[in-house]
PDB file of C-alpha atoms in Angstrom:
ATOM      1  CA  UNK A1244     246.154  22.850 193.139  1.00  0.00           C
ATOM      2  CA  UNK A1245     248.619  23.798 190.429  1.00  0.00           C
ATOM      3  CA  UNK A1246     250.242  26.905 191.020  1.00  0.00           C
ATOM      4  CA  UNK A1247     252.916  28.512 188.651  1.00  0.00           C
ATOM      5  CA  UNK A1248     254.766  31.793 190.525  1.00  0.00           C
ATOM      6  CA  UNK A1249     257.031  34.027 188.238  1.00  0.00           C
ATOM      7  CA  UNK A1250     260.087  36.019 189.874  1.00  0.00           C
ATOM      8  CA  UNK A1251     263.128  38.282 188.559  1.00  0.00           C
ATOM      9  CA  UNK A1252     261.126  40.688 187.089  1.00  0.00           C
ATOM     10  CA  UNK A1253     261.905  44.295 187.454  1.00  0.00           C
ATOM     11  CA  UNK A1254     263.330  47.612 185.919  1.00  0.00           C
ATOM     12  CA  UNK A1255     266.598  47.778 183.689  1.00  0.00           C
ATOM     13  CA  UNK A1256     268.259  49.826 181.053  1.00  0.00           C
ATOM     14  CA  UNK A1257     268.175  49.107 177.892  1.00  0.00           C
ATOM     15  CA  UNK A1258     270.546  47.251 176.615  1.00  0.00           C
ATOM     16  CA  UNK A1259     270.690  45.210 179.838  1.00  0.00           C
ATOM     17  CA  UNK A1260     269.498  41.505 180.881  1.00  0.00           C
ATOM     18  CA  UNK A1261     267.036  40.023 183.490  1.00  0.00           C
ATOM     19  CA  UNK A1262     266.442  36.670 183.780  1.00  0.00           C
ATOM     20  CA  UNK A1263     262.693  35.246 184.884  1.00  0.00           C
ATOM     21  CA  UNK A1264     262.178  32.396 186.999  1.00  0.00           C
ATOM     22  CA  UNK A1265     258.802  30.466 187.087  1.00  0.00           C
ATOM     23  CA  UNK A1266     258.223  27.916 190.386  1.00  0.00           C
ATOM     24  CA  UNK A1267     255.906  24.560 189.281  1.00  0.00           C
ATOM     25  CA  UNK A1268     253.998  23.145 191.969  1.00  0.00           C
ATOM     26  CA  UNK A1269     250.876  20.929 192.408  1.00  0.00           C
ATOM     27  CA  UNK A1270     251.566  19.592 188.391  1.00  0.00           C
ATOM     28  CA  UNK A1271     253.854  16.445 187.124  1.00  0.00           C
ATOM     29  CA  UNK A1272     256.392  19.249 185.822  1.00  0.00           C
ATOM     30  CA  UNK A1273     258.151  17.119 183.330  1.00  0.00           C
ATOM     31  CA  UNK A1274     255.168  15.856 181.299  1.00  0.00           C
ATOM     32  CA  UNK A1275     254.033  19.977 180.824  1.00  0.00           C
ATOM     33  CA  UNK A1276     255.795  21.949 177.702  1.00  0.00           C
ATOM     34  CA  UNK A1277     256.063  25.334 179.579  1.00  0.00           C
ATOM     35  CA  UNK A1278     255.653  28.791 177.926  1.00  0.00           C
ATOM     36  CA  UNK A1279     256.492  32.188 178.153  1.00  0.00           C
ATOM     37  CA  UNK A1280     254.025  34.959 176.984  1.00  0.00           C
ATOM     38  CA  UNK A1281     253.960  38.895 177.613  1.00  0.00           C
ATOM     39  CA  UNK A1282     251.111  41.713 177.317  1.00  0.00           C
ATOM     40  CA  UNK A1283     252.231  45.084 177.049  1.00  0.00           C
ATOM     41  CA  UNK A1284     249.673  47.667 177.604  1.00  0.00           C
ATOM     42  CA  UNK A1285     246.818  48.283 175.134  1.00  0.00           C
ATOM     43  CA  UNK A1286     248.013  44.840 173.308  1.00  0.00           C
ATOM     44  CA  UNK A1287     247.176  41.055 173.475  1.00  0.00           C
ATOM     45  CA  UNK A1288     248.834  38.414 175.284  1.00  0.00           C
ATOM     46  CA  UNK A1289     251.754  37.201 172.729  1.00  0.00           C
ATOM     47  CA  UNK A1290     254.019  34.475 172.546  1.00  0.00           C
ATOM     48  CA  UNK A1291     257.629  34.693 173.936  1.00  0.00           C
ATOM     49  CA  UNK A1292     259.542  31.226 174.258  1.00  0.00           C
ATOM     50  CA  UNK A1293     258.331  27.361 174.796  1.00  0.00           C
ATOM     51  CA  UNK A1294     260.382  24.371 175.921  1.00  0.00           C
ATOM     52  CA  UNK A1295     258.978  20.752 175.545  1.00  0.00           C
ATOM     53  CA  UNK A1296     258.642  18.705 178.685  1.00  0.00           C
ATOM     54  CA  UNK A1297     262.104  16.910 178.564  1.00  0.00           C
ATOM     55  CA  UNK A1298     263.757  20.564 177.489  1.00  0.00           C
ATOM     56  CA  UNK A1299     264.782  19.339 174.224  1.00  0.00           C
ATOM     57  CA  UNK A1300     262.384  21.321 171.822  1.00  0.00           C
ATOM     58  CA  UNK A1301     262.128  25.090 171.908  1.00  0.00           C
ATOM     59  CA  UNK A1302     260.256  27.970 169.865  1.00  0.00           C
ATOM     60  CA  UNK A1303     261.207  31.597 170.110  1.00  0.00           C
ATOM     61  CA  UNK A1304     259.116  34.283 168.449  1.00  0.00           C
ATOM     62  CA  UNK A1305     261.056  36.090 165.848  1.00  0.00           C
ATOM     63  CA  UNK A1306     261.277  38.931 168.528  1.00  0.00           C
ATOM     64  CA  UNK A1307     263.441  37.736 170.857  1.00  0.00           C
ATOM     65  CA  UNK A1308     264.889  35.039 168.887  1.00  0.00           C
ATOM     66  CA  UNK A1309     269.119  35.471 169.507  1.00  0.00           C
ATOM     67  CA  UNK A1310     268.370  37.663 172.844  1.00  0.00           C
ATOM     68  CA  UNK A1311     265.706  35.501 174.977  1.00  0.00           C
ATOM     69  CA  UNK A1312     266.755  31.507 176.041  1.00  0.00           C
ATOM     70  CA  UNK A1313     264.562  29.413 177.396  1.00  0.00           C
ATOM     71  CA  UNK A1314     265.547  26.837 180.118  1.00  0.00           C
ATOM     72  CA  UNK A1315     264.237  24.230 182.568  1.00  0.00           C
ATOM     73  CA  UNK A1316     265.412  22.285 185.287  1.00  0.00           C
ATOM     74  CA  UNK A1317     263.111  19.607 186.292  1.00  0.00           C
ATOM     75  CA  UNK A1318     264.583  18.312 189.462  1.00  0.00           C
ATOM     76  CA  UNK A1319     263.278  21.869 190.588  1.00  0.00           C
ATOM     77  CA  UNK A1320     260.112  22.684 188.822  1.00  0.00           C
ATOM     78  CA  UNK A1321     261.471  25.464 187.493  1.00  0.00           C
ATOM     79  CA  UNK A1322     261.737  27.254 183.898  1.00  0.00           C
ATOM     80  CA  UNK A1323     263.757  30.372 183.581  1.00  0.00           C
ATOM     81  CA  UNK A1324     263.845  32.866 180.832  1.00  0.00           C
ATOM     82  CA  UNK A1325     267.359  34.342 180.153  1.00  0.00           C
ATOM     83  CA  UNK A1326     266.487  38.191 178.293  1.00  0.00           C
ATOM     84  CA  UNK A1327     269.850  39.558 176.931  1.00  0.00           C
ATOM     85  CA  UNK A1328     270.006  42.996 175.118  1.00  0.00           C
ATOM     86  CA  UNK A1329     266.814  44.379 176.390  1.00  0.00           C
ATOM     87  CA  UNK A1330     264.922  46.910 174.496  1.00  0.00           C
ATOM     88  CA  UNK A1331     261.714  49.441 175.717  1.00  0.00           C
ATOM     89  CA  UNK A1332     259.649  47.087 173.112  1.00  0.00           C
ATOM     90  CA  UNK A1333     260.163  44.622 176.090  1.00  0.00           C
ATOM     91  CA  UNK A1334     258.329  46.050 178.488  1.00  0.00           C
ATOM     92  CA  UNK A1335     255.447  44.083 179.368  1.00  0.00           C
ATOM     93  CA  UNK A1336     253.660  41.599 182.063  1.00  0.00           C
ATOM     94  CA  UNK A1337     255.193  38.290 181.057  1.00  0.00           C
ATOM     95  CA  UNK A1338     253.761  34.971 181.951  1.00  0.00           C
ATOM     96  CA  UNK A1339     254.626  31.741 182.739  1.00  0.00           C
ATOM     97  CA  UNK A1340     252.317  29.406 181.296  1.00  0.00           C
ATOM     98  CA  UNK A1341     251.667  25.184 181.385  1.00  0.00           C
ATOM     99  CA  UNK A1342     250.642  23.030 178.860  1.00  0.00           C
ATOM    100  CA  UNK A1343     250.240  19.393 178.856  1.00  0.00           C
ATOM    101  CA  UNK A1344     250.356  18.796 175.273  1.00  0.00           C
ATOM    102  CA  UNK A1345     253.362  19.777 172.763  1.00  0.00           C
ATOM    103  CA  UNK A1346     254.850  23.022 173.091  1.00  0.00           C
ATOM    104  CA  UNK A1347     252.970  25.734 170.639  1.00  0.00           C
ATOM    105  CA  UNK A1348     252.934  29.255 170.321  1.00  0.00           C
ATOM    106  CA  UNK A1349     249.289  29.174 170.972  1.00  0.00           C
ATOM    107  CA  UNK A1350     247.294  30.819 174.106  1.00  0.00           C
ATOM    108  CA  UNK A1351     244.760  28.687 174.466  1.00  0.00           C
ATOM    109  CA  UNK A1352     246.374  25.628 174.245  1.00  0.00           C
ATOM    110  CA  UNK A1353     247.708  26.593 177.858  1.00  0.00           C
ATOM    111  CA  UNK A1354     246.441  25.593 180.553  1.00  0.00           C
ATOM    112  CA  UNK A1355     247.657  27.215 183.481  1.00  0.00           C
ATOM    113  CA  UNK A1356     248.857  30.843 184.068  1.00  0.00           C
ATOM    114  CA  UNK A1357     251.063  32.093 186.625  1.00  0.00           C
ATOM    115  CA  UNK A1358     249.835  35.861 187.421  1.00  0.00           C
ATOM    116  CA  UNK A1359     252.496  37.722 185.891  1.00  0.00           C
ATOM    117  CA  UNK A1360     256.105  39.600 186.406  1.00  0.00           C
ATOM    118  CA  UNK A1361     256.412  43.404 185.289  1.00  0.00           C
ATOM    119  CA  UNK A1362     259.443  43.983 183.223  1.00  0.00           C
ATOM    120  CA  UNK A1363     260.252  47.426 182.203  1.00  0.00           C
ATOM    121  CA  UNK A1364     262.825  48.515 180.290  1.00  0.00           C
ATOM    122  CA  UNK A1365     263.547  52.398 180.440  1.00  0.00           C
ATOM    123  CA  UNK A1366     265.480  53.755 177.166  1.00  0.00           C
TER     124      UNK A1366
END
């Protein structure tokens, strides 16, 4: 069964950096685009950051776009999120997410979720 398992979450200033790790298993990794979402509280499930399957295509939302970089390695079935310059407006449950097709900003179009990594960022 595919499993996707996010790590490095956790609590930092602002200002600071984390970086999230997501573990692949039971899934061809390299033929998935892979995805990065977050729900805060009270607020849908956005998009964060894809990467195509070979690592050469990636989206940001507007966001995080200069602070967040996407990565994978696919000798280890992992993609990482690199969050520089934290801000409170960060603080949410992000996701690591797997889609076969292209990568897209696009929930539905994934289609498997790991079960989530708290990041909280005090002020």
């Amino acid at each position: 069964q595919v499993q996707l398992v996010e790590s490095g979450g956790g609590l930092v200033q602002a200002g600071g950096s984390l970086r999230l790790s997501c573990a692949a298993s039971g899934l061809t990794f390299s033929l998935y685009a892979m995805g990065w979402f977050r729900q805060a509280p009270g607020k849908e499930r956005e998009f964060v950051a894809t990467i195509s399957g070979s690592g050469s295509t990636k989206y940001y939302a507007d966001s995080v776009k200069g602070r967040f970089t996407i990565s994978r390695d696919n000798a280890e079935n992992m993609v990482h999120l690199q969050m520089n310059s934290l801000a409170p407006t960060d603080t949410a449950v992000y996701y690591c997410a797997a889609n076969r097709a292209v990568p897209t900003t696009q929930r539905d179009a994934y289609d498997y979720w790991g079960q989530g990594t708290q990041v909280t960022v005090s002020s």
